[in-house]
Amino acid sequence: MKRQPRFISTQLHRAVGESPTYLNYAVWDTMADFRVAFSHPKFRAKLSDYPSSAKASPDLFQKVAVSGICGA
């Protein structure tokens, strides 16, 4: 994915403790760039390499600023 146009960054997070949960957090320039990359045939083919127990849930998020706590 990092070779796709307008890709910015990615981070992989693993749950603490016994949970087998991982979260891949990727940043794209625009939502359209994300959609193009996620629908790329090579990316779609890679999904079949994951074990059957793996779940992919591609959701889009937006930064939110909370006064006195965090900036967007």
Tab-separated table of N, CA and C in Angstrom:
chain	number	residue	atom	x	y	z
A	1	MET	N	0.810	-1.196	0.000
A	1	MET	CA	0.000	0.000	0.000
A	1	MET	C	0.855	1.262	0.000
A	2	LYS	N	1.993	1.203	0.675
A	2	LYS	CA	2.786	2.429	0.786
A	2	LYS	C	3.351	2.895	-0.548
A	3	ARG	N	3.276	2.067	-1.570
A	3	ARG	CA	3.745	2.474	-2.899
A	3	ARG	C	2.635	3.130	-3.723
A	4	GLN	N	1.429	3.148	-3.182
A	4	GLN	CA	0.304	3.741	-3.899
A	4	GLN	C	0.397	5.269	-3.852
A	5	PRO	N	-0.063	5.929	-4.916
A	5	PRO	CA	-0.022	7.392	-4.934
A	5	PRO	C	-0.810	7.998	-3.777
A	6	ARG	N	-0.235	9.034	-3.187
A	6	ARG	CA	-0.880	9.854	-2.158
A	6	ARG	C	-1.060	9.133	-0.821
A	7	PHE	N	-0.347	8.024	-0.656
A	7	PHE	CA	-0.282	7.358	0.641
A	7	PHE	C	0.585	8.213	1.556
A	8	ILE	N	0.190	8.384	2.814
A	8	ILE	CA	0.964	9.210	3.740
A	8	ILE	C	1.724	8.356	4.744
A	9	SER	N	1.026	7.507	5.498
A	9	SER	CA	1.706	6.699	6.515
A	9	SER	C	0.814	5.551	6.973
A	10	THR	N	1.414	4.633	7.718
A	10	THR	CA	0.649	3.550	8.330
A	10	THR	C	1.286	3.154	9.653
A	11	GLN	N	0.474	2.648	10.551
A	11	GLN	CA	0.945	2.113	11.828
A	11	GLN	C	0.158	0.840	12.112
A	12	LEU	N	0.839	-0.159	12.663
A	12	LEU	CA	0.183	-1.399	13.061
A	12	LEU	C	0.184	-1.453	14.579
A	13	HIS	N	-0.980	-1.644	15.161
A	13	HIS	CA	-1.133	-1.708	16.616
A	13	HIS	C	-1.596	-3.113	17.001
A	14	ARG	N	-1.038	-3.657	18.081
A	14	ARG	CA	-1.449	-4.958	18.607
A	14	ARG	C	-2.076	-4.740	19.979
A	15	ALA	N	-3.187	-5.414	20.226
A	15	ALA	CA	-3.851	-5.303	21.523
A	15	ALA	C	-2.936	-5.821	22.628
A	16	VAL	N	-3.035	-5.211	23.788
A	16	VAL	CA	-2.255	-5.622	24.953
A	16	VAL	C	-2.975	-6.791	25.623
A	17	GLY	N	-2.217	-7.757	26.117
A	17	GLY	CA	-2.820	-8.891	26.815
A	17	GLY	C	-3.097	-10.057	25.880
A	18	GLU	N	-4.162	-10.781	26.162
A	18	GLU	CA	-4.472	-12.017	25.441
A	18	GLU	C	-5.247	-11.814	24.142
A	19	SER	N	-5.720	-10.639	23.887
A	19	SER	CA	-6.524	-10.395	22.693
A	19	SER	C	-5.686	-10.571	21.427
A	20	PRO	N	-6.218	-11.283	20.430
A	20	PRO	CA	-5.492	-11.465	19.167
A	20	PRO	C	-5.750	-10.334	18.168
A	21	THR	N	-6.193	-9.191	18.654
A	21	THR	CA	-6.621	-8.100	17.783
A	21	THR	C	-5.456	-7.215	17.338
A	22	TYR	N	-5.448	-6.906	16.042
A	22	TYR	CA	-4.495	-5.964	15.453
A	22	TYR	C	-5.290	-4.869	14.762
A	23	LEU	N	-4.722	-3.682	14.732
A	23	LEU	CA	-5.338	-2.558	14.040
A	23	LEU	C	-4.289	-1.928	13.136
A	24	ASN	N	-4.580	-1.887	11.856
A	24	ASN	CA	-3.698	-1.225	10.901
A	24	ASN	C	-4.310	0.140	10.606
A	25	TYR	N	-3.590	1.174	10.955
A	25	TYR	CA	-4.068	2.540	10.827
A	25	TYR	C	-3.293	3.192	9.688
A	26	ALA	N	-3.971	3.468	8.580
A	26	ALA	CA	-3.310	4.059	7.416
A	26	ALA	C	-3.863	5.460	7.164
A	27	VAL	N	-2.996	6.354	6.723
A	27	VAL	CA	-3.385	7.737	6.435
A	27	VAL	C	-3.186	7.990	4.941
A	28	TRP	N	-4.228	8.505	4.313
A	28	TRP	CA	-4.208	8.833	2.888
A	28	TRP	C	-4.492	10.312	2.728
A	29	ASP	N	-4.092	10.875	1.608
A	29	ASP	CA	-4.313	12.289	1.338
A	29	ASP	C	-5.806	12.612	1.274
A	30	THR	N	-6.581	11.764	0.600
A	30	THR	CA	-8.027	11.977	0.493
A	30	THR	C	-8.760	10.642	0.616
A	31	MET	N	-10.055	10.713	0.850
A	31	MET	CA	-10.864	9.489	0.883
A	31	MET	C	-10.840	8.798	-0.471
A	32	ALA	N	-10.840	9.568	-1.531
A	32	ALA	CA	-10.805	8.987	-2.874
A	32	ALA	C	-9.525	8.179	-3.079
A	33	ASP	N	-8.395	8.675	-2.570
A	33	ASP	CA	-7.126	7.945	-2.691
A	33	ASP	C	-7.205	6.606	-1.956
A	34	PHE	N	-7.795	6.611	-0.767
A	34	PHE	CA	-7.988	5.368	-0.013
A	34	PHE	C	-8.827	4.387	-0.820
A	35	ARG	N	-9.926	4.857	-1.365
A	35	ARG	CA	-10.829	3.967	-2.108
A	35	ARG	C	-10.148	3.376	-3.335
A	36	VAL	N	-9.376	4.170	-4.045
A	36	VAL	CA	-8.651	3.666	-5.218
A	36	VAL	C	-7.658	2.588	-4.800
A	37	ALA	N	-6.880	2.853	-3.759
A	37	ALA	CA	-5.878	1.885	-3.303
A	37	ALA	C	-6.531	0.605	-2.798
A	38	PHE	N	-7.604	0.727	-2.034
A	38	PHE	CA	-8.252	-0.449	-1.458
A	38	PHE	C	-8.912	-1.308	-2.527
A	39	SER	N	-9.304	-0.717	-3.636
A	39	SER	CA	-9.932	-1.492	-4.706
A	39	SER	C	-8.925	-2.001	-5.739
A	40	HIS	N	-7.644	-1.695	-5.555
A	40	HIS	CA	-6.598	-2.140	-6.479
A	40	HIS	C	-6.550	-3.672	-6.504
A	41	PRO	N	-6.493	-4.287	-7.691
A	41	PRO	CA	-6.496	-5.755	-7.788
A	41	PRO	C	-5.398	-6.444	-6.972
A	42	LYS	N	-4.206	-5.857	-6.908
A	42	LYS	CA	-3.128	-6.482	-6.134
A	42	LYS	C	-3.450	-6.476	-4.641
A	43	PHE	N	-4.051	-5.404	-4.162
A	43	PHE	CA	-4.439	-5.356	-2.754
A	43	PHE	C	-5.541	-6.364	-2.480
A	44	ARG	N	-6.539	-6.425	-3.329
A	44	ARG	CA	-7.646	-7.368	-3.147
A	44	ARG	C	-7.122	-8.802	-3.143
A	45	ALA	N	-6.142	-9.098	-3.995
A	45	ALA	CA	-5.565	-10.446	-4.046
A	45	ALA	C	-4.836	-10.779	-2.746
A	46	LYS	N	-4.173	-9.800	-2.145
A	46	LYS	CA	-3.444	-10.020	-0.888
A	46	LYS	C	-4.380	-10.402	0.253
A	47	LEU	N	-5.608	-9.935	0.216
A	47	LEU	CA	-6.555	-10.254	1.284
A	47	LEU	C	-6.773	-11.758	1.409
A	48	SER	N	-6.664	-12.480	0.306
A	48	SER	CA	-6.862	-13.935	0.356
A	48	SER	C	-5.705	-14.646	1.049
A	49	ASP	N	-4.578	-13.965	1.260
A	49	ASP	CA	-3.438	-14.552	1.972
A	49	ASP	C	-3.655	-14.591	3.483
A	50	TYR	N	-4.601	-13.821	3.987
A	50	TYR	CA	-4.852	-13.774	5.429
A	50	TYR	C	-5.580	-15.040	5.869
A	51	PRO	N	-5.377	-15.464	7.119
A	51	PRO	CA	-6.097	-16.645	7.612
A	51	PRO	C	-7.607	-16.397	7.624
A	52	SER	N	-8.380	-17.465	7.558
A	52	SER	CA	-9.836	-17.323	7.501
A	52	SER	C	-10.401	-16.660	8.754
A	53	SER	N	-9.653	-16.706	9.857
A	53	SER	CA	-10.120	-16.083	11.102
A	53	SER	C	-9.942	-14.561	11.094
A	54	ALA	N	-9.176	-14.044	10.140
A	54	ALA	CA	-8.925	-12.598	10.071
A	54	ALA	C	-10.147	-11.875	9.509
A	55	LYS	N	-10.444	-10.717	10.088
A	55	LYS	CA	-11.546	-9.886	9.610
A	55	LYS	C	-10.982	-8.554	9.150
A	56	ALA	N	-11.378	-8.137	7.972
A	56	ALA	CA	-10.983	-6.815	7.473
A	56	ALA	C	-12.215	-5.925	7.504
A	57	SER	N	-12.082	-4.793	8.126
A	57	SER	CA	-13.190	-3.848	8.222
A	57	SER	C	-12.668	-2.456	7.880
A	58	PRO	N	-12.580	-2.151	6.596
A	58	PRO	CA	-12.032	-0.854	6.194
A	58	PRO	C	-13.025	0.275	6.467
A	59	ASP	N	-12.744	1.039	7.481
A	59	ASP	CA	-13.592	2.169	7.835
A	59	ASP	C	-12.808	3.460	7.649
A	60	LEU	N	-13.511	4.512	7.350
A	60	LEU	CA	-12.890	5.821	7.196
A	60	LEU	C	-13.173	6.655	8.437
A	61	PHE	N	-12.154	7.363	8.903
A	61	PHE	CA	-12.281	8.186	10.096
A	61	PHE	C	-11.832	9.605	9.796
A	62	GLN	N	-12.284	10.519	10.615
A	62	GLN	CA	-11.966	11.929	10.466
A	62	GLN	C	-11.387	12.424	11.790
A	63	LYS	N	-10.344	13.234	11.718
A	63	LYS	CA	-9.762	13.808	12.935
A	63	LYS	C	-10.771	14.717	13.615
A	64	VAL	N	-10.743	14.684	14.944
A	64	VAL	CA	-11.650	15.505	15.732
A	64	VAL	C	-10.843	16.229	16.804
A	65	ALA	N	-11.051	17.514	16.932
A	65	ALA	CA	-10.399	18.292	17.984
A	65	ALA	C	-11.339	18.392	19.181
A	66	VAL	N	-10.775	18.206	20.372
A	66	VAL	CA	-11.536	18.368	21.610
A	66	VAL	C	-10.806	19.431	22.426
A	67	SER	N	-11.456	20.546	22.638
A	67	SER	CA	-10.842	21.673	23.333
A	67	SER	C	-10.261	21.258	24.680
A	68	GLY	N	-8.999	21.598	24.891
A	68	GLY	CA	-8.328	21.296	26.140
A	68	GLY	C	-7.810	19.875	26.257
A	69	ILE	N	-8.097	19.032	25.260
A	69	ILE	CA	-7.654	17.637	25.321
A	69	ILE	C	-6.744	17.282	24.149
A	70	CYS	N	-7.213	17.529	22.931
A	70	CYS	CA	-6.400	17.179	21.760
A	70	CYS	C	-6.778	18.050	20.569
A	71	GLY	N	-5.819	18.210	19.663
A	71	GLY	CA	-6.055	18.971	18.445
A	71	GLY	C	-6.286	18.039	17.272
A	72	ALA	N	-6.875	18.535	16.232
A	72	ALA	CA	-7.131	17.716	15.048
A	72	ALA	C	-5.940	17.724	14.130
